[in-house]
Amino acid sequence: MLVRRLGAGALCFLASVSLVCGRVSSDTGDKQLARVKGVVGYQLSATSDFKPIFGRLDLPDDAFAITKPNGSAVLRLKDSSEIDIGENTKVQVGAFNAASSGNQNTIVLNGGALHFNIRHPQGGQSNYRFVTATSQIAVRGTEGFLIAGANGTQVVCVSCAAGDVSVQVGQQTVSIVTNQTLTVLGSNPLTATTSITANPTVNNPAINQFNGNQNPFSPTGNTGVDPTGSFSGAGTGAAGAGAGSVVTTVGAAAAAGGVAAAVASSNKGPAPAATPTPTPTPPPSGPGTLVLQLSFAGATTFPLTFSWPFSQLNATTVATFTCTPSNIVTCTPQQSLTNGTLNGILTGQLLAPGSFTVGGSASGYTLTPTTFNVFGAVTQANPPSGPIAFTQVPGSQNVTVSQAPAGSTLTASINCPGGASAANVTLTGATGPSPLTFTVNAVSAPTSNPPPAVACTITVTGQGDGPHASLSIPVNVTSTGIGISSHRRKAL
C-alpha cells in the first residue's frame, strides 16, 4: 500500500479522547461516520440543516456526510470497507447492500476528495459505484482516490487488479489498474476529455492531504495543482490546463461544491438526534483569499468576450492581473474597494484557440499563474462542406476535419437509421489528432423506396463542451442498384 494510513484506533484517538472506537457491527448500523478532526457533520437531504458530530454516528440512508475546511472523517461500512473523507467534501451515501444481494452500494461525491479501501467481494461482480458529475466508477476490491470538482474528476488506482476499476464517461468506458490515474476534464460527460497517466506524475493536494500533505507517489518540492478544482486539501487552487466549459475559483480555499446527483431513497429509520453547535472560529484579521471565477466555452468561435468576477475580504489594495499571451487573451480589471471588501470584474477577450495563463495579486496574496486550454470550432476542411454524396456503391471518399489548436483529438462516428433497409456506410481511421482525415466507405445503398433524403449522418466530436465542440455531416447514398454489395447491415 503506497499511502501510509493510521489504524482505526489511531484515527479514533485523534478525533476525540472520549471517542470509543470499533468497527461497524450489526447492532450499530451498516454505515458509520466518524469525525477525525475539524468540523464534520451531515445533512438528511440536500436542503436540510447541517448537523455537526463530535464522535461518530450511524449515517441514515441517502444522507450527506460533510466536512468543512480543515475537517476530515472516515466512513466505515458493514463489509469492513473504509472511505476516508478529505476536507471541503460533500458525499451522499445510499443504502448498504451486501455483495451477495447483487445490488450495488452507490456513493455520490458532490465535490471534494475521498480515499477508499473497498473490500474485495466474493465472485466477479463490482459491488460499489461511485458517482460524480461527469463519471460513474464501478469499484471491486481496491484502494484508490477519487476527487471531484467543477472542472472534472480524477480517479487514482493505488492497488487495482485488472477489471477492478471501470469508469464510464458519457458513452465511453475506461479501465485503469495499479499505478494509473484517469483524469476527466469538462463539465459535460458526453464531451469531457479523458487522459491516463502514471501515478508518479500526479501531484494533487487533494490526494496529498491523506498522507500528511506529502505526495505519496513521488517526493517533490511543490504543492502541486488539482486539475478538478475540488478545493480539498492544502494548497488548493485553480485547475491546471483544462478543457471544456471551465467554471473554477482560482486560489480560493472555498467549500466543496459540485453538481448534486441523486441516490435512490431507502431510509431505514429515524434521524439521529441533533448535536450541539460548536463555537464558531473567529474570522482572520488579515486580508482574505483573492478569488477569481473563470468561465468560458470549451469550443467556440473568436473573439469571445468574457467577464470574470473576483473578490477579496479585508482587502487593503486593489488587484492586479496578468493574462498571457496577448495573441490569445487580453484582460482588464474593473474594481472597487469599499470598507475593506474588494469586488470587481475581469473583462477581456479570448482571441484565438490555444493555451493561456492567468495570474494576479492583491493585498499580499498571489494567485499562482494557471494555464487553461481553449479550443476552436470543429470544422469540415475537405470537402469544405457537406453532404458527402455517393451515386453508386461500393465506393469511398476521404474527409478531412479540424479543430484548433492542431493536435486536438477528434473522433468520428456514423449513424445510418432505418434498420434492415438502411444504407451500410462505415468509417476507417475515425480517431486521431487534428487535422484528421478519415475514409467514408459506402458498402450498400438503402433498400427503402423512395430512399431517405439523408442515408446516414457522421458526427465528429472534438475537445471541450462549447457550442461548436461537434460537427454533423450528412451522407447521401442514392444508388438504385448498380454496384450494390451483397453485404447488409443487421437489423437494429
PDB file of N, CA and C in Angstrom, residues 11 24 30 49 72 87 89 159 163 186 226 264 283 316 329 361 369 428-429 446 454 458-459 467 491:
ATOM      1  N   LEU A  11      -6.995   6.639  14.479  1.00  0.00           N
ATOM      2  CA  LEU A  11      -7.972   7.596  13.972  1.00  0.00           C
ATOM      3  C   LEU A  11      -8.901   8.048  15.073  1.00  0.00           C
ATOM      4  N   VAL A  24     -17.921  -1.107  12.427  1.00  0.00           N
ATOM      5  CA  VAL A  24     -19.374  -1.150  12.355  1.00  0.00           C
ATOM      6  C   VAL A  24     -19.811  -2.600  12.546  1.00  0.00           C
ATOM      7  N   ASP A  30     -25.068  -0.066   9.479  1.00  0.00           N
ATOM      8  CA  ASP A  30     -24.217  -0.541   8.389  1.00  0.00           C
ATOM      9  C   ASP A  30     -23.367   0.552   7.772  1.00  0.00           C
ATOM     10  N   ASP A  49     -30.826  21.222   7.289  1.00  0.00           N
ATOM     11  CA  ASP A  49     -29.782  21.891   8.048  1.00  0.00           C
ATOM     12  C   ASP A  49     -28.581  20.980   8.249  1.00  0.00           C
ATOM     13  N   SER A  72     -11.872  16.368   8.540  1.00  0.00           N
ATOM     14  CA  SER A  72     -11.746  15.070   7.886  1.00  0.00           C
ATOM     15  C   SER A  72     -12.542  14.052   8.685  1.00  0.00           C
ATOM     16  N   GLU A  87     -11.048  17.201   3.448  1.00  0.00           N
ATOM     17  CA  GLU A  87     -11.698  18.457   3.813  1.00  0.00           C
ATOM     18  C   GLU A  87     -12.550  18.984   2.656  1.00  0.00           C
ATOM     19  N   THR A  89     -15.560  18.503   1.648  1.00  0.00           N
ATOM     20  CA  THR A  89     -16.117  17.397   0.862  1.00  0.00           C
ATOM     21  C   THR A  89     -17.575  17.150   1.254  1.00  0.00           C
ATOM     22  N   SER A 159      -3.997   0.342  -5.630  1.00  0.00           N
ATOM     23  CA  SER A 159      -3.892  -1.110  -5.730  1.00  0.00           C
ATOM     24  C   SER A 159      -5.149  -1.627  -6.419  1.00  0.00           C
ATOM     25  N   GLY A 163      -9.672  -5.139 -14.147  1.00  0.00           N
ATOM     26  CA  GLY A 163     -11.110  -5.304 -14.002  1.00  0.00           C
ATOM     27  C   GLY A 163     -11.686  -4.769 -12.717  1.00  0.00           C
ATOM     28  N   GLY A 186     -13.844  18.616 -17.976  1.00  0.00           N
ATOM     29  CA  GLY A 186     -15.043  19.095 -18.640  1.00  0.00           C
ATOM     30  C   GLY A 186     -16.247  18.890 -17.745  1.00  0.00           C
ATOM     31  N   ASP A 226      -4.598  20.880  -8.411  1.00  0.00           N
ATOM     32  CA  ASP A 226      -5.732  19.980  -8.517  1.00  0.00           C
ATOM     33  C   ASP A 226      -6.457  20.254  -9.828  1.00  0.00           C
ATOM     34  N   ALA A 264     -31.069   6.534  -4.913  1.00  0.00           N
ATOM     35  CA  ALA A 264     -32.409   6.022  -4.630  1.00  0.00           C
ATOM     36  C   ALA A 264     -32.657   5.972  -3.131  1.00  0.00           C
ATOM     37  N   PRO A 283     -13.201  35.056  12.355  1.00  0.00           N
ATOM     38  CA  PRO A 283     -12.595  35.255  11.046  1.00  0.00           C
ATOM     39  C   PRO A 283     -11.186  35.810  11.178  1.00  0.00           C
ATOM     40  N   THR A 316      -6.838  45.525   1.341  1.00  0.00           N
ATOM     41  CA  THR A 316      -6.248  46.847   1.584  1.00  0.00           C
ATOM     42  C   THR A 316      -5.833  47.539   0.290  1.00  0.00           C
ATOM     43  N   VAL A 329      -5.243  35.994 -25.317  1.00  0.00           N
ATOM     44  CA  VAL A 329      -6.142  36.543 -24.312  1.00  0.00           C
ATOM     45  C   VAL A 329      -5.726  37.959 -23.935  1.00  0.00           C
ATOM     46  N   SER A 361      -2.616  39.343  -8.080  1.00  0.00           N
ATOM     47  CA  SER A 361      -2.253  39.558  -6.685  1.00  0.00           C
ATOM     48  C   SER A 361      -3.041  40.731  -6.130  1.00  0.00           C
ATOM     49  N   PRO A 369       0.114  31.816 -11.320  1.00  0.00           N
ATOM     50  CA  PRO A 369      -0.295  31.767 -12.734  1.00  0.00           C
ATOM     51  C   PRO A 369      -0.736  30.354 -13.115  1.00  0.00           C
ATOM     52  N   THR A 428     -13.265   4.514 -41.703  1.00  0.00           N
ATOM     53  CA  THR A 428     -11.921   3.993 -41.442  1.00  0.00           C
ATOM     54  C   THR A 428     -11.031   5.141 -40.986  1.00  0.00           C
ATOM     55  N   GLY A 429     -10.239   4.902 -39.924  1.00  0.00           N
ATOM     56  CA  GLY A 429      -9.350   5.947 -39.408  1.00  0.00           C
ATOM     57  C   GLY A 429     -10.105   7.079 -38.762  1.00  0.00           C
ATOM     58  N   PRO A 446     -29.447   2.193 -49.252  1.00  0.00           N
ATOM     59  CA  PRO A 446     -30.691   1.804 -48.575  1.00  0.00           C
ATOM     60  C   PRO A 446     -31.640   1.123 -49.559  1.00  0.00           C
ATOM     61  N   VAL A 454     -31.537  11.719 -46.372  1.00  0.00           N
ATOM     62  CA  VAL A 454     -30.181  11.600 -45.830  1.00  0.00           C
ATOM     63  C   VAL A 454     -30.022  10.176 -45.339  1.00  0.00           C
ATOM     64  N   ILE A 458     -22.690  11.542 -40.160  1.00  0.00           N
ATOM     65  CA  ILE A 458     -21.407  11.437 -39.470  1.00  0.00           C
ATOM     66  C   ILE A 458     -21.372  12.510 -38.384  1.00  0.00           C
ATOM     67  N   THR A 459     -21.003  12.136 -37.181  1.00  0.00           N
ATOM     68  CA  THR A 459     -20.811  13.085 -36.088  1.00  0.00           C
ATOM     69  C   THR A 459     -19.335  13.107 -35.711  1.00  0.00           C
ATOM     70  N   PRO A 467     -20.421  25.305 -27.734  1.00  0.00           N
ATOM     71  CA  PRO A 467     -21.453  25.108 -28.755  1.00  0.00           C
ATOM     72  C   PRO A 467     -20.928  24.546 -30.065  1.00  0.00           C
ATOM     73  N   ALA A 491     -30.368  -5.885 -38.750  1.00  0.00           N
ATOM     74  CA  ALA A 491     -31.475  -5.066 -38.266  1.00  0.00           C
ATOM     75  C   ALA A 491     -31.163  -4.541 -36.890  1.00  0.00           C
TER      76      ALA A 491
END
